[in-house]
Amino acid sequence: MTTSFTNFVVLLAFATFSSNVVFGSLLVKYHVHISNDFSNGNKLTIHCKSRDDDLGWHVLQASEKWSWTFRENIYGTTLFWCNLIGENHSASVKVFYMYDTEFLKMCNYRECFWSVRDDGIYLKNDWTASWSLWYDWEH
C-alpha cells in the first residue's frame, strides 16, 4: 500500500510540474521589433510569417520601427521568419525561434530587437546592449 501511495505522489508531482512547464510557457508573451536603420533613408519592405500566422506586408520609412507580440505554440516550436527588402538588398531571415538557446539568450528569453542596416541584419544582445551582425544580405 505504501509503494502505491508513493508512486501516486511521484506521478502527481511529475504531472503538476509538466503541466506548469508546458502551460506556463504558453502564458509568456514574446516580442519581436524590427527597425529600418538604412543610412541612406531608403524604405524597408517586410513580410513576416510563421507556420500559423501571416503578418502581412509592411513598409518602414527611414528610422521607423515595427513590432508584434505572440505566445509560443503548444509544441515549443514557434518560428517566425521575414523577407526583408531594401533598395539594393534582400534576405529571408529567421527572426524568432524557440529551439536555439544562444538566440533566446540574446533576446533575454522574451524580446528580440533587430536592426536592418546597409551591411546586414543585426540582433541586439539584451544582456550587454550591444549589436551583433546576425545575417548578411543575400543580394
mmCIF file of C-alpha atoms in Angstrom:
data_model
loop_
_atom_site.group_PDB
_atom_site.id
_atom_site.type_symbol
_atom_site.label_atom_id
_atom_site.label_comp_id
_atom_site.label_asym_id
_atom_site.label_seq_id
_atom_site.Cartn_x
_atom_site.Cartn_y
_atom_site.Cartn_z
ATOM 1 C CA MET A 1 0.000 0.000 0.000
ATOM 2 C CA THR A 2 2.837 2.417 0.810
ATOM 3 C CA THR A 3 4.524 1.779 -2.544
ATOM 4 C CA SER A 4 1.297 2.508 -4.424
ATOM 5 C CA PHE A 5 0.797 5.731 -2.485
ATOM 6 C CA THR A 6 4.415 6.803 -3.090
ATOM 7 C CA ASN A 7 4.080 6.064 -6.809
ATOM 8 C CA PHE A 8 0.855 8.079 -6.895
ATOM 9 C CA VAL A 9 2.514 11.072 -5.181
ATOM 10 C CA VAL A 10 5.505 10.936 -7.542
ATOM 11 C CA LEU A 11 3.221 10.686 -10.584
ATOM 12 C CA LEU A 12 1.073 13.582 -9.332
ATOM 13 C CA ALA A 13 4.160 15.735 -8.716
ATOM 14 C CA PHE A 14 5.502 14.974 -12.213
ATOM 15 C CA ALA A 15 2.140 15.743 -13.838
ATOM 16 C CA THR A 16 1.920 19.049 -11.970
ATOM 17 C CA PHE A 17 5.487 20.012 -12.934
ATOM 18 C CA SER A 18 4.943 19.033 -16.585
ATOM 19 C CA SER A 19 1.728 20.999 -16.905
ATOM 20 C CA ASN A 20 3.370 24.054 -15.326
ATOM 21 C CA VAL A 21 6.256 23.863 -17.788
ATOM 22 C CA VAL A 22 4.009 23.469 -20.828
ATOM 23 C CA PHE A 23 1.172 25.777 -19.867
ATOM 24 C CA GLY A 24 3.408 28.246 -18.033
ATOM 25 C CA SER A 25 5.450 28.825 -21.184
ATOM 26 C CA LEU A 26 2.237 29.370 -23.140
ATOM 27 C CA LEU A 27 1.475 32.343 -20.921
ATOM 28 C CA VAL A 28 4.754 34.123 -21.734
ATOM 29 C CA LYS A 29 4.454 36.895 -24.304
ATOM 30 C CA TYR A 30 7.300 37.246 -26.787
ATOM 31 C CA HIS A 31 8.051 40.410 -28.748
ATOM 32 C CA VAL A 32 9.920 40.987 -31.999
ATOM 33 C CA HIS A 33 10.975 44.505 -33.014
ATOM 34 C CA ILE A 34 12.428 45.424 -36.409
ATOM 35 C CA SER A 35 13.840 48.857 -37.198
ATOM 36 C CA ASN A 36 14.814 50.379 -40.520
ATOM 37 C CA ASP A 37 18.327 51.666 -39.911
ATOM 38 C CA PHE A 38 19.470 52.117 -43.506
ATOM 39 C CA SER A 39 21.866 55.069 -43.593
ATOM 40 C CA ASN A 40 20.619 56.496 -46.888
ATOM 41 C CA GLY A 41 16.972 56.906 -45.876
ATOM 42 C CA ASN A 42 15.702 54.054 -48.070
ATOM 43 C CA LYS A 43 12.455 52.284 -47.346
ATOM 44 C CA LEU A 44 12.427 48.765 -45.923
ATOM 45 C CA THR A 45 9.711 46.347 -47.023
ATOM 46 C CA ILE A 46 8.973 43.490 -44.625
ATOM 47 C CA HIS A 47 6.846 40.369 -44.931
ATOM 48 C CA CYS A 48 6.836 38.185 -41.793
ATOM 49 C CA LYS A 49 5.093 34.923 -41.068
ATOM 50 C CA SER A 50 5.096 31.716 -39.099
ATOM 51 C CA ARG A 51 3.612 28.358 -39.935
ATOM 52 C CA ASP A 52 0.327 29.555 -38.430
ATOM 53 C CA ASP A 53 0.320 33.338 -38.940
ATOM 54 C CA ASP A 54 0.958 35.623 -41.905
ATOM 55 C CA LEU A 55 1.634 39.107 -40.545
ATOM 56 C CA GLY A 56 1.361 40.735 -43.974
ATOM 57 C CA TRP A 57 3.487 43.280 -45.779
ATOM 58 C CA HIS A 58 4.797 46.394 -44.029
ATOM 59 C CA VAL A 59 6.796 49.295 -45.430
ATOM 60 C CA LEU A 60 9.031 51.142 -42.982
ATOM 61 C CA GLN A 61 10.316 54.590 -43.740
ATOM 62 C CA ALA A 62 13.776 55.620 -42.530
ATOM 63 C CA SER A 63 14.158 55.136 -38.746
ATOM 64 C CA GLU A 64 10.696 53.589 -38.432
ATOM 65 C CA LYS A 65 10.085 50.508 -36.311
ATOM 66 C CA TRP A 66 7.533 47.704 -36.426
ATOM 67 C CA SER A 67 6.854 45.029 -33.825
ATOM 68 C CA TRP A 68 4.453 42.277 -32.829
ATOM 69 C CA THR A 69 3.657 40.173 -29.785
ATOM 70 C CA PHE A 70 2.811 36.475 -29.649
ATOM 71 C CA ARG A 71 2.824 33.391 -27.476
ATOM 72 C CA GLU A 72 4.719 30.165 -28.056
ATOM 73 C CA ASN A 73 2.818 27.311 -29.676
ATOM 74 C CA ILE A 74 1.960 24.276 -27.547
ATOM 75 C CA TYR A 75 4.767 22.216 -29.139
ATOM 76 C CA GLY A 76 7.521 24.710 -28.278
ATOM 77 C CA THR A 77 8.457 25.063 -31.951
ATOM 78 C CA THR A 78 7.464 28.655 -32.666
ATOM 79 C CA LEU A 79 9.388 30.079 -35.633
ATOM 80 C CA PHE A 80 8.897 33.442 -37.335
ATOM 81 C CA TRP A 81 10.800 34.430 -40.450
ATOM 82 C CA CYS A 82 10.757 37.606 -42.509
ATOM 83 C CA ASN A 83 11.568 38.614 -46.039
ATOM 84 C CA LEU A 84 13.415 41.923 -45.817
ATOM 85 C CA ILE A 85 13.710 44.030 -48.963
ATOM 86 C CA GLY A 86 15.641 47.262 -49.322
ATOM 87 C CA GLU A 87 16.555 49.265 -52.421
ATOM 88 C CA ASN A 88 19.684 47.198 -53.136
ATOM 89 C CA HIS A 89 19.288 44.370 -50.625
ATOM 90 C CA SER A 90 17.102 41.395 -49.815
ATOM 91 C CA ALA A 91 17.210 38.495 -47.378
ATOM 92 C CA SER A 92 14.965 35.886 -45.841
ATOM 93 C CA VAL A 93 15.799 35.529 -42.144
ATOM 94 C CA LYS A 94 14.558 33.782 -39.018
ATOM 95 C CA VAL A 95 13.661 36.483 -36.503
ATOM 96 C CA PHE A 96 12.369 34.239 -33.717
ATOM 97 C CA TYR A 97 12.921 30.551 -32.996
ATOM 98 C CA MET A 98 12.484 28.641 -29.767
ATOM 99 C CA TYR A 99 14.984 25.846 -30.372
ATOM 100 C CA ASP A 100 18.250 27.829 -30.120
ATOM 101 C CA THR A 101 19.338 28.762 -26.597
ATOM 102 C CA GLU A 102 22.081 31.136 -27.827
ATOM 103 C CA PHE A 103 19.489 33.061 -29.826
ATOM 104 C CA LEU A 104 16.987 33.105 -26.951
ATOM 105 C CA LYS A 105 19.659 34.359 -24.555
ATOM 106 C CA MET A 106 20.440 37.251 -26.928
ATOM 107 C CA CYS A 107 16.740 38.146 -26.736
ATOM 108 C CA ASN A 108 16.695 37.840 -22.951
ATOM 109 C CA TYR A 109 14.284 34.940 -23.494
ATOM 110 C CA ARG A 110 11.425 37.295 -24.378
ATOM 111 C CA GLU A 111 12.207 40.297 -26.556
ATOM 112 C CA CYS A 112 14.174 40.373 -29.821
ATOM 113 C CA PHE A 113 15.402 43.640 -31.303
ATOM 114 C CA TRP A 114 16.511 43.639 -34.957
ATOM 115 C CA SER A 115 18.270 46.474 -36.759
ATOM 116 C CA VAL A 116 18.278 46.375 -40.568
ATOM 117 C CA ARG A 117 21.379 48.178 -41.825
ATOM 118 C CA ASP A 118 23.327 48.710 -45.039
ATOM 119 C CA ASP A 119 25.861 45.992 -44.195
ATOM 120 C CA GLY A 120 23.445 43.371 -42.804
ATOM 121 C CA ILE A 121 20.843 42.483 -40.210
ATOM 122 C CA TYR A 122 21.820 42.931 -36.564
ATOM 123 C CA LEU A 123 20.408 41.404 -33.376
ATOM 124 C CA LYS A 124 20.704 43.230 -30.071
ATOM 125 C CA ASN A 125 22.211 41.334 -27.169
ATOM 126 C CA ASP A 126 19.774 42.373 -24.486
ATOM 127 C CA TRP A 127 22.256 41.442 -21.731
ATOM 128 C CA THR A 128 25.068 43.684 -22.946
ATOM 129 C CA ALA A 129 23.078 46.219 -25.022
ATOM 130 C CA SER A 130 25.471 45.561 -27.924
ATOM 131 C CA TRP A 131 24.548 44.682 -31.502
ATOM 132 C CA SER A 132 25.845 41.643 -33.406
ATOM 133 C CA LEU A 133 25.743 41.048 -37.135
ATOM 134 C CA TRP A 134 23.417 38.045 -37.338
ATOM 135 C CA TYR A 135 22.657 37.830 -41.082
ATOM 136 C CA ASP A 136 24.351 39.055 -44.244
ATOM 137 C CA TRP A 137 22.343 40.265 -47.205
ATOM 138 C CA GLU A 138 21.621 37.565 -49.776
ATOM 139 C CA HIS A 139 21.788 40.034 -52.701
#
